[in-house]
Short mmCIF file of C-alpha atoms in Angstrom, two decimals:
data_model
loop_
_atom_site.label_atom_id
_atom_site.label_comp_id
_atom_site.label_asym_id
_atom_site.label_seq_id
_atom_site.Cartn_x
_atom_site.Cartn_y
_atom_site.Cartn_z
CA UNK A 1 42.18 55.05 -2.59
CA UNK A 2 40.16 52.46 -3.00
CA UNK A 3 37.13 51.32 -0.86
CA UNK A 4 37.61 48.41 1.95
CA UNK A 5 34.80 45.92 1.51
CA UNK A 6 33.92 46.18 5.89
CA UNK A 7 32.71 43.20 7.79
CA UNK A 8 28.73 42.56 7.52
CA UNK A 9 28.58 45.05 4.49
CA UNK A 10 28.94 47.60 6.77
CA UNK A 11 29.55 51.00 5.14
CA UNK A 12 32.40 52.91 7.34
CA UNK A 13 34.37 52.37 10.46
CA UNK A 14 34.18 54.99 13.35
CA UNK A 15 36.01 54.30 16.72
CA UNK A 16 38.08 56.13 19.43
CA UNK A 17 41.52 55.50 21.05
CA UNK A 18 40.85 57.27 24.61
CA UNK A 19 43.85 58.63 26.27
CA UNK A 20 44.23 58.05 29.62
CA UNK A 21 45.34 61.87 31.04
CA UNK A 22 42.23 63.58 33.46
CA UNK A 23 40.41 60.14 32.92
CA UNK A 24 38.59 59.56 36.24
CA UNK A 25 36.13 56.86 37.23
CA UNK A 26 33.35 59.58 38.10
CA UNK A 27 33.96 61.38 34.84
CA UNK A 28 34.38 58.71 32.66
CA UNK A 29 32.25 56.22 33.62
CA UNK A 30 29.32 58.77 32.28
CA UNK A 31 30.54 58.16 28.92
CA UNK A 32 31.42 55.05 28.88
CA UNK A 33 27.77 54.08 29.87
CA UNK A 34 26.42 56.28 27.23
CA UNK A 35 29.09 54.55 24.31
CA UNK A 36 28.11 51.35 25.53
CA UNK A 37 23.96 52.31 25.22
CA UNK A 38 25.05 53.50 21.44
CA UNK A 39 26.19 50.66 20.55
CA UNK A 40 30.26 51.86 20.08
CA UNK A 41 32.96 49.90 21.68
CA UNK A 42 36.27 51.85 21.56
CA UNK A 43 39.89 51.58 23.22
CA UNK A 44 40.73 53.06 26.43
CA UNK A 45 44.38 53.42 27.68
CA UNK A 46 45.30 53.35 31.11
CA UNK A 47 47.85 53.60 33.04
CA UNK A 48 49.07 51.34 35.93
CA UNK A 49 50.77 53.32 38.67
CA UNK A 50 49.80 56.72 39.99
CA UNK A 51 50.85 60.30 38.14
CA UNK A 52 54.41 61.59 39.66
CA UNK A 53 54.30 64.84 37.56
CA UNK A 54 52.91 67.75 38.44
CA UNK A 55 51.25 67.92 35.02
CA UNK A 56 49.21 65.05 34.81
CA UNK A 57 45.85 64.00 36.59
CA UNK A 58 43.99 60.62 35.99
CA UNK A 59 42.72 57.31 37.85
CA UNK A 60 45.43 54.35 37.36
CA UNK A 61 45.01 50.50 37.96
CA UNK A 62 45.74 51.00 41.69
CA UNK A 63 42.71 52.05 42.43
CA UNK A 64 39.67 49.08 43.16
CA UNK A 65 36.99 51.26 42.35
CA UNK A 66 38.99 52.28 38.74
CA UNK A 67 39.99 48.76 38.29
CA UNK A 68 36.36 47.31 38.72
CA UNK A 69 35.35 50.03 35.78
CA UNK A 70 38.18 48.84 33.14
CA UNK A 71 37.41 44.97 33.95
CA UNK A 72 33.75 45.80 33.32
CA UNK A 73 34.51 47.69 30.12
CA UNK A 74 36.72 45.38 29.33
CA UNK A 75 33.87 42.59 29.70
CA UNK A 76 31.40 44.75 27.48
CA UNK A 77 33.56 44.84 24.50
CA UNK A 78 35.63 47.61 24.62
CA UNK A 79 39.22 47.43 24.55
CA UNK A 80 42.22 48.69 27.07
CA UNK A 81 45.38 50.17 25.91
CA UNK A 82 48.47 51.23 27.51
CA UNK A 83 49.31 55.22 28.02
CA UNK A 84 53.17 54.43 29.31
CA UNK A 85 52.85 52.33 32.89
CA UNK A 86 52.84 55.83 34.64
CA UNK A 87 53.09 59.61 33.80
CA UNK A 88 56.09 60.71 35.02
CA UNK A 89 59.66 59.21 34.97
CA UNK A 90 60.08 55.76 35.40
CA UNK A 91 62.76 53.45 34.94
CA UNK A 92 62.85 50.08 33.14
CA UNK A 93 62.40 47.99 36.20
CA UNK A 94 59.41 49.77 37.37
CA UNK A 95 58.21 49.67 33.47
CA UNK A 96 58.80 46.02 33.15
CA UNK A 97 57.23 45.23 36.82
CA UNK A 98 54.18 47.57 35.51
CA UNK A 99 53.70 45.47 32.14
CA UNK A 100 53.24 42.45 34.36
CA UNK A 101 51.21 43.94 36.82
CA UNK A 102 49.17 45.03 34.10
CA UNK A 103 48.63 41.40 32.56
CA UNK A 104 48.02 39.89 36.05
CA UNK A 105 45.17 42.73 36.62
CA UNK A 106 43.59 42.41 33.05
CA UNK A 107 44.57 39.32 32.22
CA UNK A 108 47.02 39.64 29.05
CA UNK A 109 49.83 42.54 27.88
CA UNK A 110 48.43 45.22 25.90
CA UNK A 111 47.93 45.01 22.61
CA UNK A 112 48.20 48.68 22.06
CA UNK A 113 50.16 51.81 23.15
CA UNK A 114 50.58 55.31 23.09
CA UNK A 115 53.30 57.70 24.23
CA UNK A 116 52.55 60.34 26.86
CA UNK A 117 53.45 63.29 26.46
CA UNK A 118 57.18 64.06 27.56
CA UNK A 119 57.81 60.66 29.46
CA UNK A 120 61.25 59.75 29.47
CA UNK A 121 60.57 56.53 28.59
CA UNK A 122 58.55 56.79 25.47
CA UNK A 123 59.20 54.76 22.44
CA UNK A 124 60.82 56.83 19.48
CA UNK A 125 59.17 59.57 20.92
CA UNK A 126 59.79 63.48 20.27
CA UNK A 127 61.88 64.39 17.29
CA UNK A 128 63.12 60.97 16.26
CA UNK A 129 59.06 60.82 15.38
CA UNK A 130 60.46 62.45 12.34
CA UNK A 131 62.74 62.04 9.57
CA UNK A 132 65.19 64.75 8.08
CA UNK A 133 64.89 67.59 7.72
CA UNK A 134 61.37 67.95 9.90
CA UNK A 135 63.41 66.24 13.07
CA UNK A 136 66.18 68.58 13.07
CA UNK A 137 63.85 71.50 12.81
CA UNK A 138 61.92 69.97 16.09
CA UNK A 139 64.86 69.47 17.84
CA UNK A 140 66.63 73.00 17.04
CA UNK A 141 63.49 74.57 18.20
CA UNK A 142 62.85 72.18 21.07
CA UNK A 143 66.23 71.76 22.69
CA UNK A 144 64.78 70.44 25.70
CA UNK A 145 64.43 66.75 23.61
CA UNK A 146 67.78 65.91 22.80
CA UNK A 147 67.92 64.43 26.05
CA UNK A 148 64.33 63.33 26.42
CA UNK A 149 62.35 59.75 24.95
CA UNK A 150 65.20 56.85 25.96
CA UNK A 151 62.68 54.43 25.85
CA UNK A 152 64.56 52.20 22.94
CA UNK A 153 68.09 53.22 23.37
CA UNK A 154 69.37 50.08 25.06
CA UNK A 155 71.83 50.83 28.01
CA UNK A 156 69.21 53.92 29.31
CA UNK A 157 67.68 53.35 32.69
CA UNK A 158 64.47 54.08 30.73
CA UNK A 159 64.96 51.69 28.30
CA UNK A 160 62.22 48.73 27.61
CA UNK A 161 62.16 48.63 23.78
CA UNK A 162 62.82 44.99 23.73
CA UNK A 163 59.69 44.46 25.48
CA UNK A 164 57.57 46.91 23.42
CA UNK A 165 59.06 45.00 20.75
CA UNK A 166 57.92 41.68 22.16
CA UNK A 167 54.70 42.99 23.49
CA UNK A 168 52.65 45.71 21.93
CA UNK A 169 51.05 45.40 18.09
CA UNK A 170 50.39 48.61 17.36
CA UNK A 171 51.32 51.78 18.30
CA UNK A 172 50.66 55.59 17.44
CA UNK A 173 51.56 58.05 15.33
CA UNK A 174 50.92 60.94 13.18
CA UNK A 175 48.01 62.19 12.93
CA UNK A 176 45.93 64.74 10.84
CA UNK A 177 42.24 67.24 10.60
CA UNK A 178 40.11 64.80 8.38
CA UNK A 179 37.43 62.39 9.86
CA UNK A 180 38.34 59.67 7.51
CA UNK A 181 41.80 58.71 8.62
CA UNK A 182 42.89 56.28 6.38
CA UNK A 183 41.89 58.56 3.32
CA UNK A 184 45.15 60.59 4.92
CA UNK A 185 47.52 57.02 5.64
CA UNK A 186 46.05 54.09 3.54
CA UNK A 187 48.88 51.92 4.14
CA UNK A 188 48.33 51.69 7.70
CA UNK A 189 49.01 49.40 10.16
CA UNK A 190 52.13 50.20 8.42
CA UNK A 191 56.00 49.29 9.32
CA UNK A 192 58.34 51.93 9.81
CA UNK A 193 61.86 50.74 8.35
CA UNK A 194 63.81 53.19 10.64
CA UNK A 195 61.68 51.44 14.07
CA UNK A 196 61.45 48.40 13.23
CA UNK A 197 64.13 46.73 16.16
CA UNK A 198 61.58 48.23 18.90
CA UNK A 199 58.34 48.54 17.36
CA UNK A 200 56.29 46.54 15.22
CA UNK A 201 53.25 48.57 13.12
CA UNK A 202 51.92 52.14 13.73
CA UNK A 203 49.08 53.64 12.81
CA UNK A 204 47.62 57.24 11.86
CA UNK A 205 44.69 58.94 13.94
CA UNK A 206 42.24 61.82 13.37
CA UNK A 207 43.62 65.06 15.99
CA UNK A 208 40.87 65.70 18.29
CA UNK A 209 42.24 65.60 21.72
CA UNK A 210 39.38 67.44 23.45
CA UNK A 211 35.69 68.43 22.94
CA UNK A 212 36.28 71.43 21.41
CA UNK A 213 38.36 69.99 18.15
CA UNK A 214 35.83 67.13 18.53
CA UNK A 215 33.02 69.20 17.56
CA UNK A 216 34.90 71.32 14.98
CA UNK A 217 35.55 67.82 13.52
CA UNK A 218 32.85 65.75 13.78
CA UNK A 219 29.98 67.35 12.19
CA UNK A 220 27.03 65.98 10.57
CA UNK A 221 28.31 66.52 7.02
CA UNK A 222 31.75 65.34 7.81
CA UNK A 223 30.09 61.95 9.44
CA UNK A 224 27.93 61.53 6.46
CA UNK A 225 31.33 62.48 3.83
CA UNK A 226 33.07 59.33 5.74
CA UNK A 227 29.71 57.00 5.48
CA UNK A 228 29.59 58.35 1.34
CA UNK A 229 33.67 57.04 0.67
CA UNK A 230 33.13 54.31 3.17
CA UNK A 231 36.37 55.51 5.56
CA UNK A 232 37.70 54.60 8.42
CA UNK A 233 38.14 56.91 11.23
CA UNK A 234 40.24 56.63 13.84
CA UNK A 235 39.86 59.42 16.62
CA UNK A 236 42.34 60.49 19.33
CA UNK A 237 41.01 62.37 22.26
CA UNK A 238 41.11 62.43 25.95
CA UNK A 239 37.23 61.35 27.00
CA UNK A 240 38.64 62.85 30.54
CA UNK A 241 37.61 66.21 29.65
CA UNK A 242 34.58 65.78 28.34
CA UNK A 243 32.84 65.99 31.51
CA UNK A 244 31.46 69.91 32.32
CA UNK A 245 29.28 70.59 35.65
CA UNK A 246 27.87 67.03 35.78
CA UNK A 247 26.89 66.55 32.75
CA UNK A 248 28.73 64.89 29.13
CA UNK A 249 29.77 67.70 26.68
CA UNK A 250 26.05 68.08 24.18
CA UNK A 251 27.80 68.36 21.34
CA UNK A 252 29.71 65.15 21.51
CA UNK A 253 26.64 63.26 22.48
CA UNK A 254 24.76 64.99 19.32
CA UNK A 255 27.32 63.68 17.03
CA UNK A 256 27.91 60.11 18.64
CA UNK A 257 23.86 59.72 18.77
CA UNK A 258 24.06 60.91 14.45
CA UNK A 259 26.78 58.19 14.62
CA UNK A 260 24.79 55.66 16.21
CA UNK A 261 21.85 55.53 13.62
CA UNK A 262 23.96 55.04 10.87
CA UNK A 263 25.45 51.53 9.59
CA UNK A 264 28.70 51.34 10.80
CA UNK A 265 31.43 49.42 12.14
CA UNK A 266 31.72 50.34 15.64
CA UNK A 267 34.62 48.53 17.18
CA UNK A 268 37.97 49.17 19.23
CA UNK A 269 41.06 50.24 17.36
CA UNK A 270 43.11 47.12 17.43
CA UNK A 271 39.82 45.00 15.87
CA UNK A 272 39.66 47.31 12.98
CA UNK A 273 43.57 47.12 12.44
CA UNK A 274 43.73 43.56 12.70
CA UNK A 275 41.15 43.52 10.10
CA UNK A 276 43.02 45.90 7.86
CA UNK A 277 46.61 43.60 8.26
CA UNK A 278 44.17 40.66 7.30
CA UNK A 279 43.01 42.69 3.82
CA UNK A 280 46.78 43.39 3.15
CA UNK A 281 48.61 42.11 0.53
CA UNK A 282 51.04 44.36 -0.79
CA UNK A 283 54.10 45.70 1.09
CA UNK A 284 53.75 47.00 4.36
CA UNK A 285 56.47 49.37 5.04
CA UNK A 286 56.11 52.88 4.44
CA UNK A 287 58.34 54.62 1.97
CA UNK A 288 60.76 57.66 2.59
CA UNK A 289 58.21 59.89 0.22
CA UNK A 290 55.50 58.29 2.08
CA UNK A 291 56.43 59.05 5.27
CA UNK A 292 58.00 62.75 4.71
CA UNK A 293 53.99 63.64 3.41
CA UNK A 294 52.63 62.72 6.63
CA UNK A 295 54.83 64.07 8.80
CA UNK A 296 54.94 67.86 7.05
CA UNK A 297 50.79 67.13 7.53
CA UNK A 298 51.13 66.09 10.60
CA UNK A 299 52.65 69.41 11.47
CA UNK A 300 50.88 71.14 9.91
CA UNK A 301 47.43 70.53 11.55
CA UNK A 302 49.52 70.47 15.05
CA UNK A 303 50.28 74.57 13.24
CA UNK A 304 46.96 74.90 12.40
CA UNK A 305 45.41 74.30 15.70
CA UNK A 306 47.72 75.89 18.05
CA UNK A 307 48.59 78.77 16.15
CA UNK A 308 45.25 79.97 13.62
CA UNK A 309 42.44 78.07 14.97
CA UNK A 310 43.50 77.66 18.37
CA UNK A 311 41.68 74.81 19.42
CA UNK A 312 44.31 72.03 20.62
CA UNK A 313 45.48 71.11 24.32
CA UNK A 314 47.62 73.85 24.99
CA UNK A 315 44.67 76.83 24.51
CA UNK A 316 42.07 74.15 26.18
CA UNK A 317 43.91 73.69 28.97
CA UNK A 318 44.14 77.45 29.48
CA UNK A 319 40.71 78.13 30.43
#
């Protein structure tokens, strides 16, 4: 692959898209302060109405105190993303009254989204992520989503694809073990040719949804690897968690301060993606061979870390 001359000479990218789930104002805000003193300006999603599953905890729009927070980071640089409108089940009314309620709180649509979780109305979401044969192995295996993700099949209840269409820029999607992302998807912001009546470009992300992958990830030598081929990493995780009896997780603060003192390109997800569409001249949409490569390594790290090294969400969540 070859290098991306960065803004300013800078010599990698490192930023965070922050998923809204367990995100609270008095365990976020900790971190958000500390990002903010390092000098890194990442994107936070957030949702707009209140969890109505059982399943899902987190501060939404609704809430002053919450809302005061995301105008402020929003006012320091950072950006705010979309995490659905709600977890839960909505339906496209309630979705379309939540994308306006969002712009009339923040003052413009979101630029960027991600699916959460099982949501009924996520956007290709489940095993039409995939392409044959990965999607009917997903969907043999997980019967349970054959009737699940209507959020672009026009005529569902759930259905607001024309207005992620019209609306969001980028959205999310597989997603692999390495720090430097775009070493593992270097055509991204890339179109999908199967999604492109509901969505416009996706992008890849580095799997670290909680502390515990984030340290088995981002260690010294895998920080200075990424400055040495002058990557870009994009990291998902849920910030949410990273709060333990008070105090931010040590070894997230370790790496982010190594981060920190280094010359990089600290800025939210949709800045460096812009920047890459800007640097783009050849063909943006992502081949069948393309595409089949990521997904069986998408898989295979999701294999990795809840079966061998069991590290992910579901054995986090267990303790």
């Amino acid at each position: 692959m070859k290098n991306i001359e960065l803004p300013r000479n800078k010599k990698f990218v490192f930023t965070i898209i922050d998923d809204a789930d367990d995100g609270t104002y008095s365990n976020t805000k900790p971190i958000y302060d500390f990002l903010y003193e390092k000098g890194l300006r990442i994107t936070k999603t957030v949702w707009v109405y209140p969890p109505r599953d059982e399943t899902s905890n987190g501060d939404c729009l609704q809430s002053p105190e919450y809302l005061d927070f995301i105008l402020n980071l929003k006012e320091k640089g950072f950006e705010i993303g979309l995490h659905n409108v709600g977890s839960g089940t909505y339906y496209r009314e309630e979705i379309l009254k939540g994308l306006e309620e969002y712009k009339n709180l923040l003052g413009a649509y979101p630029k960027i989204h991600i699916n959460h979780s099982y949501n009924v109305d996520s956007i290709y979401g489940g095993y039409k992520r995939f392409s044959f044969p990965f999607n009917w192995v997903i969907k043999k295996f997980y019967p349970q989503y054959s009737k699940a993700f209507q959020g672009e099949i026009h005529g569902s209840p759930h259905f607001w694809g024309n207005e992620h269409k019209q609306t969001i820029k980028f959205s999310r999607n597989y997603e692999i073990d390495q720090l430097n992302t775009i070493k593992f998807n270097p055509k991204m912001p890339y179109i999908d040719p199967d999604k492109t009546r509901y969505a416009n470009y996706w992008f890849s992300a580095t799997f670290a949804p909680n502390q515990w992958l984030f340290n088995h990830l981002v260690t010294k030598k895998a920080i200075d690897r990424l400055e040495k081929e002058k990557g870009i990493c994009i990291l998902f995780t849920h910030l949410g968690y990273y709060m333990q009896q008070g105090r931010i997780d040590p070894g997230f603060m370790e790496a982010i301060n190594y981060i920190s003192q280094k010359d990089g390109w600290f800025v939210p997800v949709s800045t460096v993606l812009d920047f890459l569409l800007e640097t783009r001249s050849a063909d943006l949409k992502i081949t069948r061979l393309e595409k089949l490569k990521l997904e069986f390594l998408h898989l295979l790290t999701r294999l990795k870390y809840r079966r061998f090294i069991k590290l992910d969400d579901y054995a986090f969540k267990k303790l």
